[in-house]
């Protein structure tokens, strides 16, 4: 069936920012995983850590909807609401954050219950700020305080029966789940930001430990997590709650296939694919194969590779290719549509995104990446050539990582860790095995056998790098090669 011409592309693939997607759409297309299972379970703290575009915000949004659907008390707080005056005494800062969290939580509960006059919640909020999360039976006391307010005040905006039932259920369940997405919003590796984030994590740990039924669902960028692991000795106590979100190839296929299936079942008469997880959904929209590095690959394999296994990226790539295909009058998304979107738009966006994602960690990120660019850039390099390119820029501008002067090996490890470059080992005349940072995080730091690998720039960045001017080091290297 020719479905591309009948599709509204934006409606098929939804919002690229999953947390901004409608709850109904997210419920239909979300792919559940083990971290999601933890987030809707009874664990006191679940912190989702990931790179940009992997879906930590969407996971929290889906878990929040689940809690509300089940009738549990769930609050969504913004990290910008948690600003407090920091004190030179770290413990005082933690205490202020606990009070702020208690005040915000009770204020949000008051709104959910339906107080029409702000002063009706003042008594409960004042108690929360004074004693709040110091109390082990916080939930019971909040429910009791609100029940007293309802009895004492005649507020025409409140249906007393419904509020009484809600509060009774709240007191009986003794469950309050607090969601804070992007706990590190606006964070930079500076003194105040670093102290504030550490104090917030300490406050959350103490509240979850001391107050029955209060739990937290959080998200944190992976680069921030790595900074905390280096600079915060207390993070060891929090590590058990932090879970790294990633997707395998099968899950990414489902992310695309399920969106196609959901749209077609609702909007296209006679659509015959019965399963939302069936690869047939993808092949209804795409040609099956793609010529990749002189090999014939399945289209979905190429898409997952180019997306770096990030749902946001694969959706952007597919949407762009679909728009190109429709404009060309194609009945399916063809190899040329994917290739043109990749070369002329997607690669540039991905490279600039990578620079923005890691600029907090390394101010000189752009210079460190673009030194690999050029009209005849080298896609695969031996170890010494990688180090030579890095040396050419590091000797000129003094690269720093997390505020400390970086060696050439530090810079190589950084590029490996952020996914710009991977190790490549030849296993036969025509086959290679790649090693990503997730596979072997200590490969470069250990310096054991590191020179036996070639190093390959990730496919997502190559067209953009090829479009750049040749670096002086590359020109010098090429001239020396021609002279041999």
PDB file of N, CA and C in Angstrom, residues 280-316:
ATOM      1  N   UNK A 280       7.183  -4.668   9.240  1.00  0.00           N
ATOM      2  CA  UNK A 280       6.421  -4.375   8.023  1.00  0.00           C
ATOM      3  C   UNK A 280       5.956  -2.923   8.000  1.00  0.00           C
ATOM      4  N   UNK A 281       5.733  -2.340   9.174  1.00  0.00           N
ATOM      5  CA  UNK A 281       5.338  -0.928   9.226  1.00  0.00           C
ATOM      6  C   UNK A 281       6.412  -0.036   8.611  1.00  0.00           C
ATOM      7  N   UNK A 282       7.666  -0.330   8.933  1.00  0.00           N
ATOM      8  CA  UNK A 282       8.767   0.470   8.397  1.00  0.00           C
ATOM      9  C   UNK A 282       8.865   0.282   6.886  1.00  0.00           C
ATOM     10  N   UNK A 283       8.713  -0.964   6.418  1.00  0.00           N
ATOM     11  CA  UNK A 283       8.873  -1.220   4.991  1.00  0.00           C
ATOM     12  C   UNK A 283       7.655  -0.791   4.178  1.00  0.00           C
ATOM     13  N   UNK A 284       6.554  -0.457   4.845  1.00  0.00           N
ATOM     14  CA  UNK A 284       5.445   0.187   4.143  1.00  0.00           C
ATOM     15  C   UNK A 284       5.835   1.608   3.741  1.00  0.00           C
ATOM     16  N   UNK A 285       6.772   2.208   4.479  1.00  0.00           N
ATOM     17  CA  UNK A 285       7.132   3.606   4.257  1.00  0.00           C
ATOM     18  C   UNK A 285       8.501   3.767   3.590  1.00  0.00           C
ATOM     19  N   UNK A 286       9.417   2.833   3.829  1.00  0.00           N
ATOM     20  CA  UNK A 286      10.790   2.933   3.335  1.00  0.00           C
ATOM     21  C   UNK A 286      11.099   1.846   2.309  1.00  0.00           C
ATOM     22  N   UNK A 287      12.013   2.160   1.383  1.00  0.00           N
ATOM     23  CA  UNK A 287      12.659   1.090   0.631  1.00  0.00           C
ATOM     24  C   UNK A 287      13.431   0.219   1.613  1.00  0.00           C
ATOM     25  N   UNK A 288      13.602  -1.048   1.278  1.00  0.00           N
ATOM     26  CA  UNK A 288      14.186  -1.989   2.240  1.00  0.00           C
ATOM     27  C   UNK A 288      15.693  -1.826   2.430  1.00  0.00           C
ATOM     28  N   UNK A 289      16.402  -1.496   1.381  1.00  0.00           N
ATOM     29  CA  UNK A 289      17.867  -1.548   1.471  1.00  0.00           C
ATOM     30  C   UNK A 289      18.510  -0.200   1.161  1.00  0.00           C
ATOM     31  N   UNK A 290      19.772  -0.107   1.537  1.00  0.00           N
ATOM     32  CA  UNK A 290      20.556   1.122   1.422  1.00  0.00           C
ATOM     33  C   UNK A 290      21.998   0.688   1.165  1.00  0.00           C
ATOM     34  N   UNK A 291      22.673   1.360   0.237  1.00  0.00           N
ATOM     35  CA  UNK A 291      24.087   1.064  -0.011  1.00  0.00           C
ATOM     36  C   UNK A 291      24.923   1.857   0.980  1.00  0.00           C
ATOM     37  N   UNK A 292      25.591   1.145   1.873  1.00  0.00           N
ATOM     38  CA  UNK A 292      26.334   1.779   2.967  1.00  0.00           C
ATOM     39  C   UNK A 292      27.759   1.225   2.969  1.00  0.00           C
ATOM     40  N   UNK A 293      28.749   2.120   2.758  1.00  0.00           N
ATOM     41  CA  UNK A 293      30.160   1.710   2.715  1.00  0.00           C
ATOM     42  C   UNK A 293      30.354   0.526   1.764  1.00  0.00           C
ATOM     43  N   UNK A 294      29.726   0.646   0.592  1.00  0.00           N
ATOM     44  CA  UNK A 294      29.833  -0.358  -0.469  1.00  0.00           C
ATOM     45  C   UNK A 294      29.191  -1.690  -0.097  1.00  0.00           C
ATOM     46  N   UNK A 295      28.376  -1.696   0.951  1.00  0.00           N
ATOM     47  CA  UNK A 295      27.627  -2.894   1.325  1.00  0.00           C
ATOM     48  C   UNK A 295      26.135  -2.596   1.230  1.00  0.00           C
ATOM     49  N   UNK A 296      25.346  -3.639   0.975  1.00  0.00           N
ATOM     50  CA  UNK A 296      23.895  -3.498   0.985  1.00  0.00           C
ATOM     51  C   UNK A 296      23.408  -3.746   2.408  1.00  0.00           C
ATOM     52  N   UNK A 297      22.793  -2.722   3.013  1.00  0.00           N
ATOM     53  CA  UNK A 297      22.311  -2.819   4.390  1.00  0.00           C
ATOM     54  C   UNK A 297      20.793  -2.668   4.411  1.00  0.00           C
ATOM     55  N   UNK A 298      20.168  -3.227   5.452  1.00  0.00           N
ATOM     56  CA  UNK A 298      18.753  -2.966   5.678  1.00  0.00           C
ATOM     57  C   UNK A 298      18.586  -1.497   6.077  1.00  0.00           C
ATOM     58  N   UNK A 299      17.531  -0.861   5.581  1.00  0.00           N
ATOM     59  CA  UNK A 299      17.340   0.566   5.828  1.00  0.00           C
ATOM     60  C   UNK A 299      17.310   0.897   7.318  1.00  0.00           C
ATOM     61  N   UNK A 300      16.629   0.047   8.111  1.00  0.00           N
ATOM     62  CA  UNK A 300      16.525   0.357   9.541  1.00  0.00           C
ATOM     63  C   UNK A 300      17.888   0.294  10.230  1.00  0.00           C
ATOM     64  N   UNK A 301      18.812  -0.527   9.731  1.00  0.00           N
ATOM     65  CA  UNK A 301      20.165  -0.588  10.299  1.00  0.00           C
ATOM     66  C   UNK A 301      20.897   0.734  10.077  1.00  0.00           C
ATOM     67  N   UNK A 302      20.743   1.289   8.889  1.00  0.00           N
ATOM     68  CA  UNK A 302      21.393   2.560   8.568  1.00  0.00           C
ATOM     69  C   UNK A 302      20.820   3.683   9.426  1.00  0.00           C
ATOM     70  N   UNK A 303      19.509   3.699   9.587  1.00  0.00           N
ATOM     71  CA  UNK A 303      18.865   4.750  10.383  1.00  0.00           C
ATOM     72  C   UNK A 303      19.328   4.723  11.832  1.00  0.00           C
ATOM     73  N   UNK A 304      19.417   3.525  12.422  1.00  0.00           N
ATOM     74  CA  UNK A 304      19.846   3.444  13.821  1.00  0.00           C
ATOM     75  C   UNK A 304      21.306   3.843  13.964  1.00  0.00           C
ATOM     76  N   UNK A 305      22.117   3.526  12.981  1.00  0.00           N
ATOM     77  CA  UNK A 305      23.526   3.923  13.029  1.00  0.00           C
ATOM     78  C   UNK A 305      23.663   5.443  12.966  1.00  0.00           C
ATOM     79  N   UNK A 306      23.000   6.057  12.007  1.00  0.00           N
ATOM     80  CA  UNK A 306      23.111   7.506  11.838  1.00  0.00           C
ATOM     81  C   UNK A 306      22.536   8.271  13.025  1.00  0.00           C
ATOM     82  N   UNK A 307      21.574   7.683  13.719  1.00  0.00           N
ATOM     83  CA  UNK A 307      20.922   8.368  14.847  1.00  0.00           C
ATOM     84  C   UNK A 307      21.717   8.282  16.137  1.00  0.00           C
ATOM     85  N   UNK A 308      22.809   7.535  16.160  1.00  0.00           N
ATOM     86  CA  UNK A 308      23.602   7.306  17.383  1.00  0.00           C
ATOM     87  C   UNK A 308      22.731   6.690  18.483  1.00  0.00           C
ATOM     88  N   UNK A 309      21.702   5.984  18.066  1.00  0.00           N
ATOM     89  CA  UNK A 309      20.758   5.321  18.966  1.00  0.00           C
ATOM     90  C   UNK A 309      20.027   6.318  19.877  1.00  0.00           C
ATOM     91  N   UNK A 310      19.717   7.483  19.328  1.00  0.00           N
ATOM     92  CA  UNK A 310      18.965   8.499  20.068  1.00  0.00           C
ATOM     93  C   UNK A 310      17.603   8.679  19.407  1.00  0.00           C
ATOM     94  N   UNK A 311      16.507   8.449  20.131  1.00  0.00           N
ATOM     95  CA  UNK A 311      15.175   8.561  19.534  1.00  0.00           C
ATOM     96  C   UNK A 311      14.908   9.906  18.869  1.00  0.00           C
ATOM     97  N   UNK A 312      15.320  11.002  19.526  1.00  0.00           N
ATOM     98  CA  UNK A 312      15.075  12.313  18.924  1.00  0.00           C
ATOM     99  C   UNK A 312      15.763  12.428  17.569  1.00  0.00           C
ATOM    100  N   UNK A 313      16.985  11.917  17.478  1.00  0.00           N
ATOM    101  CA  UNK A 313      17.751  12.041  16.242  1.00  0.00           C
ATOM    102  C   UNK A 313      17.152  11.209  15.116  1.00  0.00           C
ATOM    103  N   UNK A 314      16.721   9.988  15.442  1.00  0.00           N
ATOM    104  CA  UNK A 314      16.165   9.141  14.383  1.00  0.00           C
ATOM    105  C   UNK A 314      14.837   9.708  13.886  1.00  0.00           C
ATOM    106  N   UNK A 315      14.064  10.321  14.779  1.00  0.00           N
ATOM    107  CA  UNK A 315      12.801  10.938  14.359  1.00  0.00           C
ATOM    108  C   UNK A 315      13.075  12.146  13.467  1.00  0.00           C
ATOM    109  N   UNK A 316      14.074  12.971  13.831  1.00  0.00           N
ATOM    110  CA  UNK A 316      14.428  14.116  12.994  1.00  0.00           C
ATOM    111  C   UNK A 316      14.868  13.672  11.599  1.00  0.00           C
TER     112      UNK A 316
END
